[in-house]
mmCIF file of C-alpha atoms in Angstrom:
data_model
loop_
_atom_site.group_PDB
_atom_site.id
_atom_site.type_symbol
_atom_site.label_atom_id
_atom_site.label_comp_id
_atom_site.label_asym_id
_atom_site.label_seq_id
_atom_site.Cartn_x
_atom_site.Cartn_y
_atom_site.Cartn_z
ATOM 1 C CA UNK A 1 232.252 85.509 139.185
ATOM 2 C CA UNK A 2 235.563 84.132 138.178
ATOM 3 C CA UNK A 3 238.653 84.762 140.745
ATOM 4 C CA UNK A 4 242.082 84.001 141.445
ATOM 5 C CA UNK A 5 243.565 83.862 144.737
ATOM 6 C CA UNK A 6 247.332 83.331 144.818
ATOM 7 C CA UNK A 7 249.252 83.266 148.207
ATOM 8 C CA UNK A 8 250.728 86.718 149.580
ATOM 9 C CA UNK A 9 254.444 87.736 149.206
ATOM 10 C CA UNK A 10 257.507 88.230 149.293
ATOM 11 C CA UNK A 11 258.770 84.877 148.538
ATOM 12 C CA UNK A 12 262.398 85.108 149.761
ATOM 13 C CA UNK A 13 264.494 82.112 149.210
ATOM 14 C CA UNK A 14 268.100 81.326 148.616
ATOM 15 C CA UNK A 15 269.529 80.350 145.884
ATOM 16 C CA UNK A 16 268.892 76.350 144.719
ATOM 17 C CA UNK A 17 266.048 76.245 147.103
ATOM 18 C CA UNK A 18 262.970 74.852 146.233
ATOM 19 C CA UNK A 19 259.904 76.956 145.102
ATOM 20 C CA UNK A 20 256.311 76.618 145.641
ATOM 21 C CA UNK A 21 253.736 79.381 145.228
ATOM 22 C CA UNK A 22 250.050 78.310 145.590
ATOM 23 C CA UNK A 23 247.230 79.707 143.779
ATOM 24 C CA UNK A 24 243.611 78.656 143.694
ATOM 25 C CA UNK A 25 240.662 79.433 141.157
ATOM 26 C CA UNK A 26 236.924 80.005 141.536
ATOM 27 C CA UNK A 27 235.826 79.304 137.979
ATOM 28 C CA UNK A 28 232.570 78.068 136.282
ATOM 29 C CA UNK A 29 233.635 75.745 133.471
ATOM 30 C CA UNK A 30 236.546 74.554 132.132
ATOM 31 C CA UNK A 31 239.088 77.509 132.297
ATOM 32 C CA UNK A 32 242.406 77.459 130.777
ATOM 33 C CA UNK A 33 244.991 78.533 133.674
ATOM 34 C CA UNK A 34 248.396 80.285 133.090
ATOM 35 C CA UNK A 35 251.005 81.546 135.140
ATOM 36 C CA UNK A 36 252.862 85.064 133.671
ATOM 37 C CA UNK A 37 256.201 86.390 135.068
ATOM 38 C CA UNK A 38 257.066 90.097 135.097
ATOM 39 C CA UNK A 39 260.565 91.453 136.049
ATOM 40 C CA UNK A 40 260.937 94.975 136.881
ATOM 41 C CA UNK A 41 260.394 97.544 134.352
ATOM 42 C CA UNK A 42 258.647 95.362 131.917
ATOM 43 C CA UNK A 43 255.500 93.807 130.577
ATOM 44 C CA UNK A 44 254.250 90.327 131.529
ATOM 45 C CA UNK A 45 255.937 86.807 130.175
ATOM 46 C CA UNK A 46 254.102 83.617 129.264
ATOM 47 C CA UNK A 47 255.577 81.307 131.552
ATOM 48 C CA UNK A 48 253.432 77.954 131.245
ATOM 49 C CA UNK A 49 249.455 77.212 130.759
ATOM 50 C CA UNK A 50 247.755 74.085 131.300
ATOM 51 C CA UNK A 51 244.139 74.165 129.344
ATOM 52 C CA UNK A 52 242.409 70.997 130.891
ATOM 53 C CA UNK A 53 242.222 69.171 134.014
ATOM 54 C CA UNK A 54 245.129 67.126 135.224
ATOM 55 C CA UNK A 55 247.163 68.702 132.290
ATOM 56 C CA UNK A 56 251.249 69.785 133.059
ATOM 57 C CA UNK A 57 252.525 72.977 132.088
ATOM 58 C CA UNK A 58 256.262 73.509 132.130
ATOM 59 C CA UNK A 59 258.735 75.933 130.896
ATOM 60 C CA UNK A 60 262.374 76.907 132.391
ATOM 61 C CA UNK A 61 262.242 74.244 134.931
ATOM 62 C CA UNK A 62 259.114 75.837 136.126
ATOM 63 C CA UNK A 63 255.770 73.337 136.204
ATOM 64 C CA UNK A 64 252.217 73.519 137.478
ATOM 65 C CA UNK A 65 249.387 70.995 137.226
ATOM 66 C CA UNK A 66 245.741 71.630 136.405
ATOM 67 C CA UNK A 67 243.848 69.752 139.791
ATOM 68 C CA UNK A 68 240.064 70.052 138.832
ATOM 69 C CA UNK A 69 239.207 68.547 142.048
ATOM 70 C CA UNK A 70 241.186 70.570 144.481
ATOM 71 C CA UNK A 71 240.661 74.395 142.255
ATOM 72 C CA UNK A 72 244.073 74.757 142.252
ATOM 73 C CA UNK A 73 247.445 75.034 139.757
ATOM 74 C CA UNK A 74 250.432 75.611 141.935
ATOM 75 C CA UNK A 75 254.034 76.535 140.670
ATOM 76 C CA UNK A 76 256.778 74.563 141.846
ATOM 77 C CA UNK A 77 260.536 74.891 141.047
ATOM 78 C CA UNK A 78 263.270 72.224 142.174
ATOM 79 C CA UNK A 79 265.999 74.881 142.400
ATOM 80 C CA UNK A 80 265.803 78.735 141.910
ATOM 81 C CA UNK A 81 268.010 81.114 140.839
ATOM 82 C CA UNK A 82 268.798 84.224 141.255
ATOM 83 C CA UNK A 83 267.564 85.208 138.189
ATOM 84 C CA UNK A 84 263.935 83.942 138.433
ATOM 85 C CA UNK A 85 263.409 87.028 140.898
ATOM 86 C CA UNK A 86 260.664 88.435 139.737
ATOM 87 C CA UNK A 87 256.868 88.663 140.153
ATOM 88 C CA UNK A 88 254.765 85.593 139.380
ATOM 89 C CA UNK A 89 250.985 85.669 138.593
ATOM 90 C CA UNK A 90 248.233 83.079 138.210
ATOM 91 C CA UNK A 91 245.464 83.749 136.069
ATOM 92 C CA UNK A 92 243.063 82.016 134.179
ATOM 93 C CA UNK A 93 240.127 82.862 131.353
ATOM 94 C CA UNK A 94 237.231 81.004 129.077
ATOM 95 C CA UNK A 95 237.808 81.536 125.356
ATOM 96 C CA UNK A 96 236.716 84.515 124.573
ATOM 97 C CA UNK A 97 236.864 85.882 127.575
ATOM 98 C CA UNK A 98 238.706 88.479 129.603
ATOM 99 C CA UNK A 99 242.654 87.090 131.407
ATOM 100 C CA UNK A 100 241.821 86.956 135.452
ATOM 101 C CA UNK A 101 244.821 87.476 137.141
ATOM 102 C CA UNK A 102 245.564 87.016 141.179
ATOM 103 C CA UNK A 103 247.326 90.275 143.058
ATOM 104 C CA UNK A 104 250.862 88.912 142.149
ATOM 105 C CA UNK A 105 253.929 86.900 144.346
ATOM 106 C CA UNK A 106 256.957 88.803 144.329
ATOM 107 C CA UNK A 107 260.210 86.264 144.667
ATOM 108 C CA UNK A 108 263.082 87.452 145.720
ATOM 109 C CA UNK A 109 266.508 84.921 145.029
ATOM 110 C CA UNK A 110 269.907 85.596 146.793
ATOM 111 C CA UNK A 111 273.098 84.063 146.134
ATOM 112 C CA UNK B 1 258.599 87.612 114.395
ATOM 113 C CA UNK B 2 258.577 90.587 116.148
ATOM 114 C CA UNK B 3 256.274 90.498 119.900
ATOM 115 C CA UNK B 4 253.834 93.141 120.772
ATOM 116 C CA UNK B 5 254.832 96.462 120.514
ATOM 117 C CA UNK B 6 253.556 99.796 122.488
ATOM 118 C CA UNK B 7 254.907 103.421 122.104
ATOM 119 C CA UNK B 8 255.521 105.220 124.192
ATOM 120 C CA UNK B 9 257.214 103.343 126.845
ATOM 121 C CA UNK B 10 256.627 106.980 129.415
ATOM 122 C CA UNK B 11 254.747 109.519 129.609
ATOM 123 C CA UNK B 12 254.079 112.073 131.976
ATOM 124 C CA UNK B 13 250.776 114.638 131.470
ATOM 125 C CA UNK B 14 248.541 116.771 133.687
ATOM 126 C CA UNK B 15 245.287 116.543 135.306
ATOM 127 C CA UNK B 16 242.418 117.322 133.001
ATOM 128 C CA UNK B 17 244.440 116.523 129.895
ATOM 129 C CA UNK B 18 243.829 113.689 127.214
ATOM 130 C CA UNK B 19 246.446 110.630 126.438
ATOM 131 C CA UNK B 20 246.817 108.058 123.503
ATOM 132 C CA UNK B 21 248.179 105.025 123.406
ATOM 133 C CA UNK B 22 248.997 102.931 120.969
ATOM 134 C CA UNK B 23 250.043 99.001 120.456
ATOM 135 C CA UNK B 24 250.703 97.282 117.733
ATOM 136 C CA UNK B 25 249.908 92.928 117.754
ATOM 137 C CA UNK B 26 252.090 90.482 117.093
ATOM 138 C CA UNK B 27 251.692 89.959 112.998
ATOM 139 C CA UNK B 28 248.562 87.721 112.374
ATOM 140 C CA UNK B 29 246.877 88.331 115.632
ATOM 141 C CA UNK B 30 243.476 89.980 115.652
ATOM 142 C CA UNK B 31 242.925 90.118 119.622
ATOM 143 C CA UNK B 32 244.110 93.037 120.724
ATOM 144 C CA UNK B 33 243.687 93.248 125.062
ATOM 145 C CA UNK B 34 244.145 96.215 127.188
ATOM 146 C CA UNK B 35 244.719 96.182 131.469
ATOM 147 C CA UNK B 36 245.744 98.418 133.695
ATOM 148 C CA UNK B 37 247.967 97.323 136.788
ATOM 149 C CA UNK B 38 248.571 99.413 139.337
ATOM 150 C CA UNK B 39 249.959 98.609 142.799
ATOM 151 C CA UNK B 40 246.479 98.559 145.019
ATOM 152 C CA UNK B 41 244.375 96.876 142.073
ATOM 153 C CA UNK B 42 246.388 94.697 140.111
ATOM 154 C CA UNK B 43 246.150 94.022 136.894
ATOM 155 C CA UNK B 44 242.285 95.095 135.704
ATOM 156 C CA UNK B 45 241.121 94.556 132.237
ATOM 157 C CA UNK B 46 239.863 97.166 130.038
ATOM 158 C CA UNK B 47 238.438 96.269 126.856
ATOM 159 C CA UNK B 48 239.296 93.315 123.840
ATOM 160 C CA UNK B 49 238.594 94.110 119.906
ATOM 161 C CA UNK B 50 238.918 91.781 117.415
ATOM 162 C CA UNK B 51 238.766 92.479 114.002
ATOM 163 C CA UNK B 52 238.008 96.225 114.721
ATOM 164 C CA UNK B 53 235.194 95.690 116.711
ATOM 165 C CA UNK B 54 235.373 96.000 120.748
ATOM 166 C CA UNK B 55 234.346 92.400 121.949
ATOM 167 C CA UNK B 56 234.493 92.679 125.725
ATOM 168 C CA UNK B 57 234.613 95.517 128.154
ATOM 169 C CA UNK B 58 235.965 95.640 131.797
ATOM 170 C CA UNK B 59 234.127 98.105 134.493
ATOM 171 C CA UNK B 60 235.855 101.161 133.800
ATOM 172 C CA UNK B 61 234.361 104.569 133.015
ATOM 173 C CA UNK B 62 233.504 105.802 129.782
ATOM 174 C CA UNK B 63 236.545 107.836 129.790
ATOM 175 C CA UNK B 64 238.761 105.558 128.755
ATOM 176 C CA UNK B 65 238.005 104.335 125.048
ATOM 177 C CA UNK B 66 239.712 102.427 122.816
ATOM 178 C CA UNK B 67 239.802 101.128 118.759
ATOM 179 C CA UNK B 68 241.235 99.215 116.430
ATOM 180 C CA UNK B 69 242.355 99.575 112.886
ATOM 181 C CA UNK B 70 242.121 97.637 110.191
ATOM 182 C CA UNK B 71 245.790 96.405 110.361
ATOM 183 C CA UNK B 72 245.208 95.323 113.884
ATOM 184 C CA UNK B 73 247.151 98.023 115.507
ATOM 185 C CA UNK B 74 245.068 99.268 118.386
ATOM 186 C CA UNK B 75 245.002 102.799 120.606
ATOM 187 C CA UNK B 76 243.511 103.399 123.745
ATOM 188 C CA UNK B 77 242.465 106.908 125.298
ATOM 189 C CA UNK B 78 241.934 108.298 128.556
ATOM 190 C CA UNK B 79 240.307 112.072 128.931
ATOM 191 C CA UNK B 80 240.046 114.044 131.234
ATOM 192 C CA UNK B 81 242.697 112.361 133.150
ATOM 193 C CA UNK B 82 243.209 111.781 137.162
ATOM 194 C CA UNK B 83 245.983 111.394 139.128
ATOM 195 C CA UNK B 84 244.334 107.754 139.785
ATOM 196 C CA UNK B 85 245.066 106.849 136.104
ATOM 197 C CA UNK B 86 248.748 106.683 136.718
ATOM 198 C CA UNK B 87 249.725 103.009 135.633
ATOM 199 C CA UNK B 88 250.930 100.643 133.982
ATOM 200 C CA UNK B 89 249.055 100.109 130.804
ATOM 201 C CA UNK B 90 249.653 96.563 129.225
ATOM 202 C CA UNK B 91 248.529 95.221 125.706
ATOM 203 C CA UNK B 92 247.974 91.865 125.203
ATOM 204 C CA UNK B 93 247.470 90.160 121.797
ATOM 205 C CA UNK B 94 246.247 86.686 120.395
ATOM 206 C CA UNK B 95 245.096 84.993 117.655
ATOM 207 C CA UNK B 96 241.146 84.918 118.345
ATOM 208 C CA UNK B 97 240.749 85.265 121.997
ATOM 209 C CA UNK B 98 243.013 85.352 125.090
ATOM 210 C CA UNK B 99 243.570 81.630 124.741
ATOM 211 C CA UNK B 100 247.176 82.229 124.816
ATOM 212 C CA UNK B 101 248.021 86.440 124.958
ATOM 213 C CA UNK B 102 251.473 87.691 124.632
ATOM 214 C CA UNK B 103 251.985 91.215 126.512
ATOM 215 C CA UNK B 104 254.080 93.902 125.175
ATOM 216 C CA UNK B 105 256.133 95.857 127.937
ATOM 217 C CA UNK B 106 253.434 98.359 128.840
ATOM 218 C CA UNK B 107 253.407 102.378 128.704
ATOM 219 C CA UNK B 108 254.121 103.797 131.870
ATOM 220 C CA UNK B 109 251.276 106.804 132.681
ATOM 221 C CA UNK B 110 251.950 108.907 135.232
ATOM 222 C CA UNK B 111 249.426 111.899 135.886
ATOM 223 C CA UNK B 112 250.470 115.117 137.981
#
């Protein structure tokens, strides 16, 4: 079946660094992908999507590209802050169908 | 317009007992979504219903249910409830489908 594998946290980087957290997809098809933030206490954010291959999602300075060829739709950042400390999660889904999500990368910004 | 909104935010209830929950889509959506997150299995999908009728169904027991009204507005209910179904319960709605779901800010369930 369809799966999400994103890489393992805590992502702990200073502030202005640069941010990449990796996530790959098993998927028949042509999925849409999406990556969803969630700071503490609340529900999960829309961050960016991308709903074909080689498509760019961006949002807040974050982007990801769909890669067909390679399963994969990375997040990348030029320079965090300490507000983007939160939880990040990849996840993808057919119309009609059920959101997959991966377990979750926790970053963690200081100043 | 106003996002997706679930009452209540907490609640707290015994073994054994019986919980609603309720979430009401962003205005003109007819996808209503429900998932579970806890720490050890993530974020699990329950059930979908569109236009009142329950579309797709995770791999959960018949215990926990759901519907959907004709407004939209959706509940979901656990019975006989274990200390396992202490989560986070999210709602997620969309136009038609999950294509792009907003998520309100989840009821927190915690069973003692």
């Amino acid at each position: 079946g369809d799966s999400v594998t994103q890489m393992e946290g805590p992502v702990t980087l200073s502030e202005e660094a640069f941010l990449t957290i990796n996530c790959t997809y098993t998927a028949t098809g042509y999925p849409s992908l999406f990556w969803y933030v969630q700071y503490p206490g609340e529900g999960l954010q829309l961050l960016l999507k991308a709903t074909k291959a080689d498509d760019k999602g961006s949002n807040k300075g974050f982007e990801a590209t769909y890669r067909k060829e390679t399963t994969s739709f990375h997040l990348e950042k030029g320079s965090v802050q300490v507000s983007d400390s939160a939880v990040y999660f990849c996840a993808l889904n057919r119309e009609l169908t059920a959101l997959i999500f991966g377990k979750g990368t926790t970053l963690s910004v200081s100043s | 317009k106003a996002g997706v909104t679930q009452t209540p935010r907490y609640l707290i209830k015994t073994r054994g007992q019986q919980v609603t929950l309720s979430c009401s889509p962003i205005s003109g959506h007819r996808s209503v979504s429900w998932y579970q997150q806890t720490p050890g299995q993530g974020l699990q999908f329950l059930f979908e219903y569109f236009s009142e009728t329950q579309r797709n169904k995770g791999n959960f027991p018949g215990r926990f249910s759901g519907r959907q009204f004709s407004n939209s507005r959706s509940e979901m209910n656990v019975s006989t409830l274990e200390l396992g179904d202490s989560a986070l319960y999210l709602c997620a709605s969309s136009l038609r489908g999950n294509v792009e779901a907003f998520f309100g800010q989840g009821t927190r369930l915690t069973v003692v």
